[in-house]
C-alpha positions as a printed NumPy array, in Angstrom:
array([[113.442, 107.552, -96.733],
       [109.703, 105.77 , -95.958],
       [111.249, 104.598, -92.808],
       [112.294, 107.834, -91.56 ],
       [108.876, 109.455, -92.483],
       [107.1  , 106.253, -90.696],
       [109.168, 107.116, -87.735],
       [107.266, 110.237, -87.183],
       [104.267, 108.199, -86.059],
       [105.957, 104.933, -84.76 ],
       [109.826, 103.816, -84.15 ],
       [111.04 , 101.827, -86.757],
       [113.543,  99.446, -85.664],
       [116.445,  98.675, -88.556],
       [118.786,  96.678, -86.831],
       [119.353,  94.419, -83.996],
       [122.493,  93.175, -82.411],
       [123.842,  91.224, -78.836],
       [126.818,  92.231, -77.344],
       [128.551,  90.778, -74.447],
       [129.229,  94.056, -72.741],
       [125.86 ,  96.341, -73.488],
       [123.79 ,  93.143, -74.129],
       [120.953,  94.312, -76.664],
       [121.559,  96.875, -79.177],
       [119.13 ,  98.297, -81.45 ],
       [119.33 , 101.048, -84.055],
       [115.855, 102.924, -84.772],
       [114.415, 105.525, -86.671],
       [112.957, 107.574, -84.067],
       [110.64 , 111.021, -85.027],
       [112.877, 111.213, -88.093],
       [116.496, 110.54 , -86.148],
       [118.599, 107.314, -86.023],
       [119.088, 106.792, -82.295],
       [120.982, 104.045, -80.771],
       [119.209, 101.902, -77.723],
       [119.907,  99.225, -75.283],
       [117.493,  97.278, -73.896],
       [116.125,  99.779, -71.347],
       [117.83 , 103.088, -72.229],
       [118.985, 105.498, -74.687],
       [122.517, 105.159, -75.831],
       [122.764, 107.752, -78.294],
       [121.34 , 110.392, -80.384],
       [118.153, 110.619, -78.226],
       [117.843, 111.651, -74.647],
       [121.354, 111.073, -73.982],
       [122.549, 113.659, -76.479],
       [120.326, 116.103, -74.912],
       [121.527, 115.852, -71.74 ],
       [125.413, 115.88 , -72.484],
       [124.632, 118.936, -74.401],
       [123.26 , 120.562, -71.573],
       [126.618, 119.584, -69.469],
       [128.822, 121.046, -72.637],
       [126.477, 124.017, -72.525],
       [127.374, 124.472, -68.694],
       [131.002, 124.465, -69.458],
       [131.086, 126.93 , -72.42 ],
       [130.838, 126.43 , -76.084],
       [133.349, 128.887, -76.304],
       [135.307, 127.652, -73.988],
       [135.413, 124.096, -75.638],
       [136.421, 125.476, -78.806],
       [139.665, 126.529, -77.518],
       [140.613, 123.455, -75.975],
       [143.342, 121.056, -77.325],
       [142.479, 117.391, -76.542],
       [139.192, 115.721, -74.978],
       [138.72 , 112.536, -73.829],
       [135.488, 110.667, -73.896],
       [135.311, 107.557, -71.668],
       [132.204, 105.663, -73.263],
       [131.669, 106.247, -76.886],
       [128.474, 104.223, -77.414],
       [127.267, 105.767, -80.809],
       [129.197, 108.948, -80.829],
       [126.65 , 111.261, -80.182],
       [128.828, 113.797, -77.814],
       [131.343, 113.377, -80.25 ],
       [129.093, 114.432, -82.801],
       [127.48 , 117.47 , -80.869],
       [131.481, 118.534, -80.21 ],
       [132.343, 118.593, -83.661],
       [129.145, 119.643, -85.902],
       [126.877, 121.484, -83.222],
       [130.054, 123.417, -81.064],
       [132.358, 123.46 , -84.123],
       [135.143, 121.966, -81.883],
       [138.466, 121.554, -83.885],
       [140.694, 119.798, -81.599],
       [141.838, 116.283, -80.851],
       [139.298, 113.96 , -79.38 ],
       [139.91 , 110.33 , -77.853],
       [137.309, 107.975, -77.477],
       [137.309, 105.196, -75.088],
       [134.877, 102.241, -75.216],
       [134.97 ,  98.521, -73.963],
       [132.685,  97.504, -76.311],
       [133.753,  97.006, -79.942],
       [130.309,  96.076, -81.244],
       [128.978,  99.031, -80.105],
       [131.845, 101.015, -81.775],
       [131.068,  98.77 , -85.094],
       [127.473,  99.812, -84.742],
       [128.692, 103.43 , -84.472],
       [130.498, 103.353, -87.597],
       [128.349, 101.623, -89.755],
       [125.135, 103.703, -88.627],
       [126.107, 106.972, -87.247],
       [129.36 , 107.513, -89.292],
       [131.734, 107.591, -86.161],
       [134.756, 106.582, -88.336],
       [134.267, 109.561, -90.733],
       [134.747, 112.059, -88.4  ],
       [138.035, 113.911, -88.858],
       [140.378, 114.122, -85.474],
       [138.703, 111.272, -83.563],
       [140.835, 108.589, -82.353],
       [138.808, 105.351, -81.184],
       [140.412, 103.135, -78.586],
       [138.766,  99.996, -77.359],
       [139.995,  99.264, -73.591],
       [138.224,  99.471, -70.267],
       [138.395, 103.102, -69.079],
       [139.703, 102.331, -65.882],
       [142.981, 101.032, -67.439],
       [143.426, 103.567, -69.876],
       [143.   , 106.401, -67.489],
       [146.108, 104.763, -65.232],
       [148.165, 104.429, -68.425],
       [147.597, 107.277, -70.754],
       [150.248, 109.944, -70.931],
       [148.135, 112.241, -72.607],
       [146.723, 116.007, -70.798],
       [143.29 , 116.637, -71.495],
       [140.985, 119.635, -71.308],
       [138.067, 118.011, -70.762],
       [136.917, 114.431, -69.799],
       [133.533, 113.385, -70.325],
       [132.453, 110.056, -68.253],
       [129.368, 108.481, -69.934],
       [129.616, 104.509, -69.198],
       [126.694, 102.369, -68.751],
       [125.788,  99.066, -69.149],
       [122.399,  99.18 , -70.325],
       [121.264, 100.986, -67.04 ],
       [123.815,  99.874, -64.504],
       [127.044, 101.721, -63.68 ],
       [130.369, 100.209, -62.499],
       [131.339, 100.94 , -59.272],
       [135.033, 101.936, -60.022],
       [133.226, 105.166, -61.542],
       [132.228, 106.371, -57.96 ],
       [135.779, 105.483, -56.198],
       [137.994, 108.875, -55.244],
       [140.849, 106.435, -56.633],
       [139.242, 106.957, -60.191],
       [138.421, 110.543, -60.003],
       [141.854, 111.598, -58.429],
       [143.587, 109.652, -61.389],
       [141.631, 111.779, -63.876],
       [142.139, 114.853, -62.041],
       [146.249, 113.778, -62.521],
       [145.53 , 114.049, -66.44 ],
       [143.533, 116.939, -66.555],
       [145.244, 120.392, -67.432],
       [145.015, 122.74 , -64.927],
       [141.187, 124.591, -65.427],
       [140.391, 121.39 , -67.19 ],
       [137.097, 119.985, -66.494],
       [134.826, 116.516, -65.998],
       [131.64 , 116.091, -67.138],
       [130.16 , 113.057, -65.394],
       [126.796, 111.742, -66.466],
       [124.775, 109.566, -63.6  ],
       [121.885, 107.832, -63.3  ],
       [119.678, 107.939, -60.749],
       [116.961, 105.246, -60.42 ],
       [116.593, 104.381, -56.666],
       [117.308, 105.824, -53.204],
       [120.574, 103.717, -53.072],
       [121.354, 105.657, -56.24 ],
       [120.707, 108.963, -54.831],
       [122.951, 108.114, -51.495],
       [125.637, 106.864, -54.017],
       [125.91 , 110.162, -55.804],
       [125.673, 112.41 , -52.428],
       [128.682, 110.208, -51.105],
       [130.604, 110.777, -54.321],
       [130.29 , 114.699, -54.26 ],
       [131.32 , 114.49 , -50.534],
       [134.333, 112.842, -51.052],
       [135.485, 114.949, -54.062],
       [138.886, 116.427, -52.597],
       [137.934, 120.15 , -53.096],
       [141.62 , 121.02 , -52.58 ],
       [141.821, 119.9  , -56.445],
       [138.609, 120.329, -57.582],
       [135.66 , 122.333, -57.912],
       [132.306, 120.889, -58.2  ],
       [128.883, 121.416, -59.11 ],
       [125.573, 119.346, -60.155],
       [123.139, 119.67 , -62.953],
       [120.121, 117.537, -61.369],
       [117.199, 115.492, -62.878],
       [117.709, 115.821, -66.424],
       [115.308, 113.83 , -68.122],
       [114.138, 112.8  , -64.968],
       [116.79 , 110.249, -63.751],
       [119.997, 111.831, -64.772],
       [122.28 , 113.821, -62.908],
       [125.509, 115.466, -64.035],
       [128.518, 116.246, -61.972],
       [130.657, 118.895, -63.179],
       [134.512, 119.253, -61.707],
       [136.91 , 121.536, -62.753],
       [140.491, 121.359, -61.799],
       [141.715, 124.261, -59.766],
       [144.82 , 126.255, -61.449],
       [148.123, 124.965, -59.737]])
């Protein structure tokens, strides 16, 4: 309790862990809330949670409550899962995929991820999971970072086309991206231009928390 109170004045770190995938992981009390950070950015329960909440609100909380199965690619501390279950009152199934077993261990220990009902966590590469899953999803959230870098496969047409195949008609993709340079800006513009508009409707929510852009895609009805 003392550390939590102190955190309203200065951040109080309570745990540090190294990860091959995410490098440095830190759990910190900040303004009375536990957050998970990498070396250079927030991973969960800080600015990242605010950004994804905006994206979910854009899709519509009422729409989310009617969904049966949501896929989260990039779980980290599980903040988007907690937003869905605790704030939006989503009662359906959630499958979370993360390649980093260390970050999931932190999420279980400090953020109670393993105690949330209806959630299945899979330790796997998101690219491989999307190719082999037999599931059909109402929403796919893409939130994959290694500190401030994003793997190239996320921006390939091959990947988004496969995601659209595992979406139900009318299903959504919520893709969180980070723009730190002119090259990142150009990358996003090219990605949006290359989206197959015969399959997906697309809209963007730019410059959230200064460096993030959300790309929201909706699968057209067959």
